[in-house]
Coordinates of C-alpha atoms in Angstrom, one line a residue:
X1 CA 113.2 101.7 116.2
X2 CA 115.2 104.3 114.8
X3 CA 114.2 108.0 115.4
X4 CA 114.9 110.5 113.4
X5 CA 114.3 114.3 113.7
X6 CA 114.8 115.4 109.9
X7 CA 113.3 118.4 108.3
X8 CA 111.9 118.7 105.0
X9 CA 110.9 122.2 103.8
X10 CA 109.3 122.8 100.4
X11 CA 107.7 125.6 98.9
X12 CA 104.6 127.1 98.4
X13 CA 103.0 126.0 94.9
X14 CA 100.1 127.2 92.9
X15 CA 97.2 125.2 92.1
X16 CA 97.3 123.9 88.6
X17 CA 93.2 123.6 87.3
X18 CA 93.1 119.9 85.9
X19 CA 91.7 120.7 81.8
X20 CA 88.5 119.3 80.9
X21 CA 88.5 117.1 78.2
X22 CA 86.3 118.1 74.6
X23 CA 82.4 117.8 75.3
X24 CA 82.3 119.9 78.9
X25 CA 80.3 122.1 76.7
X26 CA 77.5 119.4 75.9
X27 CA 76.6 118.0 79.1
X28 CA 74.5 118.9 82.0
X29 CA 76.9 121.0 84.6
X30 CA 73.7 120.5 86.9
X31 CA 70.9 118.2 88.0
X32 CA 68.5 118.2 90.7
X33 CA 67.6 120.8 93.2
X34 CA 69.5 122.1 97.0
X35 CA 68.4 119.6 99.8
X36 CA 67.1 120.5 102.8
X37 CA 69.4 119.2 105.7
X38 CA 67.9 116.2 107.5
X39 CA 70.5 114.8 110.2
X40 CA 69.8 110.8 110.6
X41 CA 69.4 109.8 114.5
X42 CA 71.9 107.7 115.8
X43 CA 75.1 107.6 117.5
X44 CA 78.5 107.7 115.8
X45 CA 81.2 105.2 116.5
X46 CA 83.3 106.0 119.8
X47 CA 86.1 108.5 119.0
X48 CA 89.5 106.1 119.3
X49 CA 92.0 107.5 121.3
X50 CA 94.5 107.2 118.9
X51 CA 93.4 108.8 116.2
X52 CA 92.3 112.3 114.6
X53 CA 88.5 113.2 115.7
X54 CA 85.9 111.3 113.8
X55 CA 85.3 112.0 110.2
X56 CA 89.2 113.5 109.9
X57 CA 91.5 110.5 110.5
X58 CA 92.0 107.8 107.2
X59 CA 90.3 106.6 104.4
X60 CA 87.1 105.5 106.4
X61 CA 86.6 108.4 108.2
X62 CA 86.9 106.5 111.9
X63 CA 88.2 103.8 113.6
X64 CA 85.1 101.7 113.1
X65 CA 85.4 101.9 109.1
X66 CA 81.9 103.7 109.4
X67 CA 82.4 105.7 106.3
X68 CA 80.3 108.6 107.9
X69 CA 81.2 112.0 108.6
X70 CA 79.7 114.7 110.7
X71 CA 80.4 117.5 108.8
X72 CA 77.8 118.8 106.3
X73 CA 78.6 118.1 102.8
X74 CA 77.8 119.9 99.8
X75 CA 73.8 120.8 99.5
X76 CA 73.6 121.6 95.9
X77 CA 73.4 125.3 96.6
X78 CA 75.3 126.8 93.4
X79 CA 78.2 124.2 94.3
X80 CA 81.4 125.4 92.1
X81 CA 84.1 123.1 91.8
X82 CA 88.0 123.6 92.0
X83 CA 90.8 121.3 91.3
X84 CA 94.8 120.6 91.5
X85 CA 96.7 118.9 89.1
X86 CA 99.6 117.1 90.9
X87 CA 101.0 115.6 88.1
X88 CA 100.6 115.2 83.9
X89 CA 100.4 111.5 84.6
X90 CA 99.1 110.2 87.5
X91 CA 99.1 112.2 90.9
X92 CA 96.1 110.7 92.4
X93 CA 95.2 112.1 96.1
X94 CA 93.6 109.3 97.3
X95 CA 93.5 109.1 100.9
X96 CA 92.7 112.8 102.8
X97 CA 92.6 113.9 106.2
X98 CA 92.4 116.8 108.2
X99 CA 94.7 119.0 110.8
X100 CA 92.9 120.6 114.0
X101 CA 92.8 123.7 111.4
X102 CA 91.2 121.8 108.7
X103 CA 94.4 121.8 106.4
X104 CA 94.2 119.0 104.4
X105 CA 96.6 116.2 104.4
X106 CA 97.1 113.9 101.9
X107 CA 98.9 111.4 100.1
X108 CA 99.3 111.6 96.2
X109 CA 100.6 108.7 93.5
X110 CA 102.9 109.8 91.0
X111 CA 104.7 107.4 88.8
X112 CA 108.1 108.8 90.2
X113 CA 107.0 108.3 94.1
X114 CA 104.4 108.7 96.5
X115 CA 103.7 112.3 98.0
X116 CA 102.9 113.2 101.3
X117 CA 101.2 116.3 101.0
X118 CA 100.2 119.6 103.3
X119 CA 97.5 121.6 101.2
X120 CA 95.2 124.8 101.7
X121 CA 91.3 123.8 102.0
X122 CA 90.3 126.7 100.2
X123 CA 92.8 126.7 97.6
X124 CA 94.5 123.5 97.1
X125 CA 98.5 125.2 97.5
X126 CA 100.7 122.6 97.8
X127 CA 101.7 124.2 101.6
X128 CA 104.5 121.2 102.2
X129 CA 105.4 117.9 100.0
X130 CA 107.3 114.9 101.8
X131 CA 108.5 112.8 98.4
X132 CA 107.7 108.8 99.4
X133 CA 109.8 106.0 97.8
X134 CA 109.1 104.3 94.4
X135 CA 106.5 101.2 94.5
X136 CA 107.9 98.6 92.7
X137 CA 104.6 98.1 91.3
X138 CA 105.6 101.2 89.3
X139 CA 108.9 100.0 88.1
X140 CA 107.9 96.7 87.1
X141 CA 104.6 98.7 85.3
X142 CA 107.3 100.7 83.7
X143 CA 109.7 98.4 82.3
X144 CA 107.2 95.2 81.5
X145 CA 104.3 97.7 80.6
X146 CA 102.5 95.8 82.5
X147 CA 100.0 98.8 84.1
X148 CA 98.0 96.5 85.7
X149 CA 99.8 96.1 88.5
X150 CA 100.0 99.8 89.6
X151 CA 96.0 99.6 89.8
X152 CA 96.1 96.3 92.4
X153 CA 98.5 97.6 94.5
X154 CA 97.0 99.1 98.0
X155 CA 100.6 99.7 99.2
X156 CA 103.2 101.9 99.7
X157 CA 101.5 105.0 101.9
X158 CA 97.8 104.6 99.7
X159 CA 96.0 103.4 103.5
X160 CA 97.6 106.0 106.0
X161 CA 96.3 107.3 109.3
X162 CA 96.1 111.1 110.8
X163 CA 97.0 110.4 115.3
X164 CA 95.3 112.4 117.7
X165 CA 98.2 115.1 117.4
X166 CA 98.0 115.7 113.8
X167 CA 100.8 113.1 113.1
X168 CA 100.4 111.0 109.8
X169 CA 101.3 107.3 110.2
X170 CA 101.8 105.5 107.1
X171 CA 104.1 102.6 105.5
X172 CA 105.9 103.1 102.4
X173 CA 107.0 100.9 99.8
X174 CA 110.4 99.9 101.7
X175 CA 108.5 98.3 104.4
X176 CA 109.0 101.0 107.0
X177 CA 106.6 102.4 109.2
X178 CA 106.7 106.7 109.3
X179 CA 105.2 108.7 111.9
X180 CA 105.5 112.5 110.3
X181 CA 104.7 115.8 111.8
X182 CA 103.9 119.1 109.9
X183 CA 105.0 122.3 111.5
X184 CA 105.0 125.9 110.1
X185 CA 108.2 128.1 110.7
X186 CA 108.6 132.0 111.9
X187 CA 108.5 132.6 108.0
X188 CA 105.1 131.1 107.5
X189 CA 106.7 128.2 105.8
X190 CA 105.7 124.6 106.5
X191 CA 107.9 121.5 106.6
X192 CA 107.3 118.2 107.5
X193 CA 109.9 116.1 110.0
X194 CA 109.9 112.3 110.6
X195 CA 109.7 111.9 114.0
X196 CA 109.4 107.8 114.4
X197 CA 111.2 105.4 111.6
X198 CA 110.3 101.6 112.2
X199 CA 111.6 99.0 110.1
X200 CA 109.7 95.9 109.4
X201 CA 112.3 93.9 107.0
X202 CA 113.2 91.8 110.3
X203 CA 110.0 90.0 109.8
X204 CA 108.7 91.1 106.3
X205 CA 110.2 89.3 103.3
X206 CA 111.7 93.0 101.0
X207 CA 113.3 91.4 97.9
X208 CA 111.7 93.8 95.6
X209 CA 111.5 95.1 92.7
X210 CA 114.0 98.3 91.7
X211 CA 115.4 100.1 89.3
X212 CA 118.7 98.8 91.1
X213 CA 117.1 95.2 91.4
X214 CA 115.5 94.8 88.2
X215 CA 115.2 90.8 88.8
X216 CA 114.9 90.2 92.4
X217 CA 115.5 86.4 93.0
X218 CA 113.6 86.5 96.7
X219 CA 110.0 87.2 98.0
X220 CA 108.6 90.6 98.2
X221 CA 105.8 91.3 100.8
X222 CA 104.3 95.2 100.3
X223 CA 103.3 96.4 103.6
X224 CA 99.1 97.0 103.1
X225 CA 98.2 99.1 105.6
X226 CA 98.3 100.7 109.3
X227 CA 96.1 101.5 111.5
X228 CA 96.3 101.6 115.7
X229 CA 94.5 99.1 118.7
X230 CA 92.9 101.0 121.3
X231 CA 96.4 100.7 123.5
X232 CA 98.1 102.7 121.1
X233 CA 100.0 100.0 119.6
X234 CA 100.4 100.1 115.9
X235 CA 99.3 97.3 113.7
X236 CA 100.4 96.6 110.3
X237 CA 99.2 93.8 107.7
X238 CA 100.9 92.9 104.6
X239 CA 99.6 91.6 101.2
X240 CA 100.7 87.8 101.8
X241 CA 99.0 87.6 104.8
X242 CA 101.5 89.0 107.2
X243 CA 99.4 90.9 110.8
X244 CA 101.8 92.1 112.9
X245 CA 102.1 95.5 115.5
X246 CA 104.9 97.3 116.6
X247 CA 104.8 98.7 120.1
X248 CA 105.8 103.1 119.8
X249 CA 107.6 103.2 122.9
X250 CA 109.9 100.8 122.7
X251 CA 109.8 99.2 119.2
X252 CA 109.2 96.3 119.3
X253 CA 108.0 94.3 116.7
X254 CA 105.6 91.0 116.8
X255 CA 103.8 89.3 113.6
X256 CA 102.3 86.1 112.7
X257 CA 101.3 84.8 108.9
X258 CA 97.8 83.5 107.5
X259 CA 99.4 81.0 105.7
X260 CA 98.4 81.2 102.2
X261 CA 96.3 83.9 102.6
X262 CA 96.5 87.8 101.0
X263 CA 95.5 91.1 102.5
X264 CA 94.9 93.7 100.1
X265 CA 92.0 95.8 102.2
X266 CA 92.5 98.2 105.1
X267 CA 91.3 97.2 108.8
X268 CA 89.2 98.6 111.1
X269 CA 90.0 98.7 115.0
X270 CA 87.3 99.3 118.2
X271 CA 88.0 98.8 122.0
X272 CA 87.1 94.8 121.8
X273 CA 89.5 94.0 119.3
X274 CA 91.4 94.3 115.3
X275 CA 89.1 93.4 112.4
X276 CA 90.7 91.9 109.6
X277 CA 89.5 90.5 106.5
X278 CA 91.9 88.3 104.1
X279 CA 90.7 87.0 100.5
X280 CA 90.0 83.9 102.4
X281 CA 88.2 84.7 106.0
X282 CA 87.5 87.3 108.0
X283 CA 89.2 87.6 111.7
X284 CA 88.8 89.3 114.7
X285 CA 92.4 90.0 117.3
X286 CA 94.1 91.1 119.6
X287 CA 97.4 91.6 120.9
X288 CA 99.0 89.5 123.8
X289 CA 101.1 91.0 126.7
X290 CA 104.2 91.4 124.5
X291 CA 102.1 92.1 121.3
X292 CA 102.0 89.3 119.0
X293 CA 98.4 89.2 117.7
X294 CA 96.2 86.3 118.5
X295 CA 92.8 85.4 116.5
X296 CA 90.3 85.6 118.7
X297 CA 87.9 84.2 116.0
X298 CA 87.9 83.5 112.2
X299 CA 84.8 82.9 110.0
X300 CA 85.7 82.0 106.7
X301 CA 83.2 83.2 103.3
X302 CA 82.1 82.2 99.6
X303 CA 85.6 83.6 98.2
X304 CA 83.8 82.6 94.9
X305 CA 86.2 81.0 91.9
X306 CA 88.3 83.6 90.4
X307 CA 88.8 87.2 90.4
X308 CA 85.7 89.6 89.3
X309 CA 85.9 92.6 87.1
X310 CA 86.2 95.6 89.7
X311 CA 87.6 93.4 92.3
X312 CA 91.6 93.5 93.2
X313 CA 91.5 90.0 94.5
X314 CA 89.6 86.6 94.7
X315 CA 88.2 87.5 97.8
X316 CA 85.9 90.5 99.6
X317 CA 86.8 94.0 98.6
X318 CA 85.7 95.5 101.7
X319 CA 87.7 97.2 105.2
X320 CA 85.6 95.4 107.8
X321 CA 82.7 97.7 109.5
X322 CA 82.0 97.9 112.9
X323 CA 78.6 98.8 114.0
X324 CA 75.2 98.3 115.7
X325 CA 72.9 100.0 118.0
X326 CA 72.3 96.9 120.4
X327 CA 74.4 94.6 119.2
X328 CA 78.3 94.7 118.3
X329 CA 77.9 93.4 114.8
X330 CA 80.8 93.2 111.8
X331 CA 79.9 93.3 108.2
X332 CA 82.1 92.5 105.0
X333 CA 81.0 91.6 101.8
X334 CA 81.8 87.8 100.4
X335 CA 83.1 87.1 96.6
X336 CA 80.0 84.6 95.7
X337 CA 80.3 83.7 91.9
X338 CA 76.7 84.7 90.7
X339 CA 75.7 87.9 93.5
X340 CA 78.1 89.0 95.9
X341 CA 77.0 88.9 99.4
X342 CA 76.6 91.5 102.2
X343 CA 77.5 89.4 105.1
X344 CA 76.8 90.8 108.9
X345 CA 78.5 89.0 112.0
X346 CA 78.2 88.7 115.8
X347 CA 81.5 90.1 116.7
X348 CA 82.1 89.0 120.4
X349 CA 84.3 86.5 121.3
X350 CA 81.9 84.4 123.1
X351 CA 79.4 83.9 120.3
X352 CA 78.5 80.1 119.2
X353 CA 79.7 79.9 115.9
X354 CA 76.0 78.9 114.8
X355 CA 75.2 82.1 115.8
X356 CA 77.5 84.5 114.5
X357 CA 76.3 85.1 111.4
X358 CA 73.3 87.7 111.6
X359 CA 72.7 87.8 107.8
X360 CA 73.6 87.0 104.0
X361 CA 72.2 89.2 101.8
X362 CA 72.6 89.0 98.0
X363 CA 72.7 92.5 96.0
X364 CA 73.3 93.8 92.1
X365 CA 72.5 91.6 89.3
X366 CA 72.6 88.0 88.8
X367 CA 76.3 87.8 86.9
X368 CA 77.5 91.5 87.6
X369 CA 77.9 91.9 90.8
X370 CA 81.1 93.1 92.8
X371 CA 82.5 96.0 95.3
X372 CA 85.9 96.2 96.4
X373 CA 85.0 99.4 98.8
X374 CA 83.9 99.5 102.0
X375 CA 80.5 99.4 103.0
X376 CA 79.2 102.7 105.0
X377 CA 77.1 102.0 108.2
X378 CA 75.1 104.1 110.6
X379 CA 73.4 102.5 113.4
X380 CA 72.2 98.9 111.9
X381 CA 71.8 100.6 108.3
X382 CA 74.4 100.0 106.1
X383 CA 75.1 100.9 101.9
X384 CA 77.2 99.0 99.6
X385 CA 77.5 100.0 95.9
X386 CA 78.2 98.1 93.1
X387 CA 82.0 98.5 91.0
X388 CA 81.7 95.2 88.7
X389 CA 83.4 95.9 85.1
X390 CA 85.6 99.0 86.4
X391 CA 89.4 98.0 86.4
X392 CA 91.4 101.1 86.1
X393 CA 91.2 104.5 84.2
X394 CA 91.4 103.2 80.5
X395 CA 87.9 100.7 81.8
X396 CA 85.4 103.5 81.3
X397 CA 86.8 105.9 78.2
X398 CA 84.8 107.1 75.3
X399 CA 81.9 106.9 77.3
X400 CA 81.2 103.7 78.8
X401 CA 79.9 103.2 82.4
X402 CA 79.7 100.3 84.9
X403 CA 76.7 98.2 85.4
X404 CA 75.9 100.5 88.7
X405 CA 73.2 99.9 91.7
X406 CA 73.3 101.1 95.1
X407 CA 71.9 99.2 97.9
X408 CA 70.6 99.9 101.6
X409 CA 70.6 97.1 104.2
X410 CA 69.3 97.3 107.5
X411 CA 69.6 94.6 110.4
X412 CA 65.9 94.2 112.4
X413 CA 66.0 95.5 115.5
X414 CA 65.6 92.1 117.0
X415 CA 69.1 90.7 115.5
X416 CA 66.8 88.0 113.6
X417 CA 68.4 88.9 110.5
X418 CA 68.8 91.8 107.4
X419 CA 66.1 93.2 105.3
X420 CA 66.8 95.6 101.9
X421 CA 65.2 99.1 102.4
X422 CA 65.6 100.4 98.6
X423 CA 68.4 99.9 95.7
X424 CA 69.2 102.6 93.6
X425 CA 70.5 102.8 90.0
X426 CA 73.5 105.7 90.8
X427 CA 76.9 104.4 89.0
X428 CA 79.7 104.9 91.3
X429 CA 82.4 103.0 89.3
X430 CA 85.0 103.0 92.1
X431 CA 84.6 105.3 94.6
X432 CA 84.8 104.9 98.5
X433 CA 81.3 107.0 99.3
X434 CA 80.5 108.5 102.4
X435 CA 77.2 109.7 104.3
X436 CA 76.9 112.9 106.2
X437 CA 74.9 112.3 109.5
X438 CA 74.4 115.8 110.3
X439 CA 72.6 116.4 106.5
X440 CA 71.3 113.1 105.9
X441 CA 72.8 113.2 102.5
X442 CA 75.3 110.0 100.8
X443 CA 78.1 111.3 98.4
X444 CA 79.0 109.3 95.4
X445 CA 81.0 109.5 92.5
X446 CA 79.1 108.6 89.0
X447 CA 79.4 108.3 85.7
X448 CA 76.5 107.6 82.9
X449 CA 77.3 105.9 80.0
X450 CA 77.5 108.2 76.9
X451 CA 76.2 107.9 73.3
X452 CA 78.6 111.0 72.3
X453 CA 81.6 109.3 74.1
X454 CA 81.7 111.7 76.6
X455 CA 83.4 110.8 80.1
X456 CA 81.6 113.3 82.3
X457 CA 81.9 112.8 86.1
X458 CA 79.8 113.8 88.7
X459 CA 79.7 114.3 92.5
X460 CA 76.2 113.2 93.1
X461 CA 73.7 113.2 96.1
X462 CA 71.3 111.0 97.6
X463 CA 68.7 111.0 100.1
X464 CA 69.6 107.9 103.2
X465 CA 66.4 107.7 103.7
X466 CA 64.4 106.7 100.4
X467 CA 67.3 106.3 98.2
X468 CA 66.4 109.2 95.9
X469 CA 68.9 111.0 93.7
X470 CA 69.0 114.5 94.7
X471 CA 71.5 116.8 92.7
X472 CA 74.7 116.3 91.1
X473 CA 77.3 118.6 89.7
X474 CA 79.8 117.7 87.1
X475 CA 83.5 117.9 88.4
X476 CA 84.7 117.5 85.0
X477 CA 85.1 115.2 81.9
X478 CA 87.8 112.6 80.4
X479 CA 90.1 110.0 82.1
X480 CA 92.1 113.0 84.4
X481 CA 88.8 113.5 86.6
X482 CA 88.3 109.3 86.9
X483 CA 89.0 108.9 91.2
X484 CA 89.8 105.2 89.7
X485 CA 89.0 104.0 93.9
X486 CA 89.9 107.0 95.7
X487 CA 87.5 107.8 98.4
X488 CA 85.0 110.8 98.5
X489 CA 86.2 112.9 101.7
X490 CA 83.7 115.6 103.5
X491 CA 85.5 118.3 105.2
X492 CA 85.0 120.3 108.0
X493 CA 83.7 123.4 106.4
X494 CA 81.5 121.1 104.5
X495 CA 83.8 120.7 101.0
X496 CA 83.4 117.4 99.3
X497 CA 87.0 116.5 98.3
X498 CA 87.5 113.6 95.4
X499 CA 90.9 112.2 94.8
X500 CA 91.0 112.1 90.5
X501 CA 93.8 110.3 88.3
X502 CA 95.4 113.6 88.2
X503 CA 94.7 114.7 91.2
X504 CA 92.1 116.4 93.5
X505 CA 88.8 118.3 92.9
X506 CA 86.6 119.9 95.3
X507 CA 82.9 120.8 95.5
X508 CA 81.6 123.1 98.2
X509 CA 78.2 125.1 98.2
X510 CA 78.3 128.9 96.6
X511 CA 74.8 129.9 97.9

């Protein structure tokens, strides 16, 4: 390990308004009517002790990959929408958390670096900006024009965690892991200083590419993503297959390989154990004594015959979910060729392998049928949505749309197996959605297709219960407002925040 204590200061900046593209003027701004607030019973997943509070700590929202917050989102009251444009190409905010004062942090893609960023949640000022190395995704997307390959890439800083003390945890595109603290000086300034430095190239294969090592001759292995056990250690996977931890105290680094295998999802983490899902199986761990992980079961799935439109890999597009209200279940999605599958699992370590799968469900339409997001769960409910045909930004321009469908899954209360409760039609092209418990009201991100060519995008509701669209309120129109698989985020004061290609919007309540 190599601590560091080094300051960067940056100053304030002024939100930029991302421009709507021509036909804003033609579309509905508004559909639907204000909900009434209906919190859904249940318990949410235990708060990990290494992490922000529920709802405010990665991607996911929680430990458990719940993709549920308990703050209210939006209710359709007059919502007005705001926005910050981080760069004229690219500077999607993908991934945001929250500070104990409900600052937003966040990290944004540019195509000259990744940017950790410090913003207002009223606002969106740019408060403090930590500039994260190049991907070489980016540079080889640059001089082989081959833009593809920004768009599969989950690296470089994309999955990051917020700790328990406001500290973001992330690995960037050099194969170190950063542990960064935001401070604000006497001046009312705000900085950001690296407090922890760990470098994985003793274990992780870093020949990549650069624009000083154009033609690397070795192996390059992009550190996926990070995320902490319930002993504080920090685990790390890599795309080829790499699952390793490094212990904060003293460094130390352990790994072992899934030989032949690629990781391109994030991971989710309770007190029993790491669940990880490769393009070929998914696996539960834990850590030994000195920290090397050890698979304490894998179950391997219908990886199907080739990569899908909408998928990143040949294999599930989902961050393992850990829920259940009687049982400790695990649910992923498979890659089957005709429908994909929602699979659930018994995760304990003692289950008969005959018995560890609860349910295979198949969802979408026969031939058109994909997700590479996670699932959200809530008790023994669980959603999945459907993002066959959408690729990157360019997929869905003068006016097309995805294929679509929502779906609700619930597992009997007897364990016996999975039954679907309703399917909906709502086309969320590639968003991570989320549920508020305390409203009772899902968040996606749609688009319908248009016979005017018009990309129009909309933060839309629906009802848990009975699947129902209730409102939704255009954020904006073309290819800049496109979250091309950045997550819907709810915030504390109940803002829904949408990572776009240019970079964030958000839609809070007026009324």
């Amino acid at each position: 390990m190599c601590a560091t204590a080094l300051a960067f200061a940056t100053p304030v900046a002024l939100a930029d308004e991302i421009p709507l593209a021509p036909g804003h003027r033609l579309v509905d701004h508004y559909q639907g009517a204000p909900a009434t607030p209906r919190p859904v019973p249940g318990e949410a997943p235990d708060r990990h002790p290494y992490l922000a509070p529920n709802g405010r700590s990665g991607m996911h929202a929680d430990g458990a990959g719940s993709g549920t917050h308990p703050h209210p989102g939006p209710l359709g009251r007059a919502p007005r929408v705001t926005s910050e444009k981080i760069a004229p190409l690219g500077g999607e905010c993908a991934t945001v958390t929250f500070d104990t004062a409900g600052r937003l942090l966040t990290v944004c893609g540019t195509f000259s670096g990744f940017l950790l960023k410090l913003l207002d949640p009223g606002t969106l000022d740019t408060l403090a900006e930590y500039r994260l190395p190049q991907r070489s995704s980016t540079v080889e997307a640059i001089t082989r024009l081959d833009f593809e390959k920004i768009f599969k890439d989950t690296s470089g800083g994309a999955y990051f965690y917020l700790d328990q003390r406001d500290r973001v945890v992330l690995a960037d595109s050099r194969q170190h892991i950063l542990r960064i603290a935001h401070s604000q000086g006497a001046d009312g300034s705000w900085k950001f200083t690296v407090e922890d430095d760990w470098d994985l190239t003793p274990l992780v294969p870093h020949d990549c590419v650069g624009w000083t090592n154009l033609f690397p001759s070795g192996v390059c292995d992009p550190v996926t993503s990070v995320m902490p056990d319930w002993d504080g250690r920090i685990w790390w996977v890599t795309r080829l297959g790499r699952v390793g931890t490094v212990d904060p105290a003293t460094g130390a680094l352990r790994a072992v390989r899934l030989d032949g295998e690629e990781i391109q999802n994030s991971f989710s983490v309770a007190e029993d154990g790491v669940s990880i899902v490769s393009d070929h199986a998914l696996y539960s761990f834990r850590a030994d004594a000195d920290g090397t992980p050890r698979i304490r079961w894998r179950q391997t799935y219908d990886r199907g015959t080739g990569t899908k439109p909408g998928s990143v890999n040949q294999g599930s597009g989902t961050t393992p979910d850990l829920f259940g209200t009687r049982e400790d279940y695990v649910a992923i999605t498979d890659n089957a060729d005709d429908r994909m599958n929602v699979l659930v699992y018994r995760r304990g370590a003692d289950v008969a392998e005959t018995e560890r799968l609860v349910c295979r469900v198949p969802v979408f339409r026969p031939g058109a049928s994909t997700t590479d997001n996670s699932l959200i769960s809530w008790g023994d409910s669980l959603i999945v949505e459907n993002n066959y045909g959408y690729e990157n930004p360019a997929t869905l321009t003068f006016g097309r749309s995805v294929t679509g469908g929502v779906t609700r899954i619930d597992v009997r209360p007897d364990g016996s197996g999975c039954d679907t409760v309703w399917e909906s039609d709502v086309r969320s092209p590639s968003t991570v959605p989320k549920l508020s418990t305390v409203n009772g009201l899902l968040y996606f991100y749609e688009k319908e297709p248009s016979a005017l060519g018009i990309d129009a995008w909309y933060l839309t509701a629906v009802d848990f219960r009975t699947g129902q669209r209730v409102f939704r309120r255009l954020t904006g129109t073309g290819v800049a407002y496109d979250n091309n698989w950045a997550p819907i985020t709810l915030g504390p004061d109940g803002t829904a925040y949408v990572g776009v290609f240019n970079g964030i919007v958000a839609v809070r309540d007026e009324a």
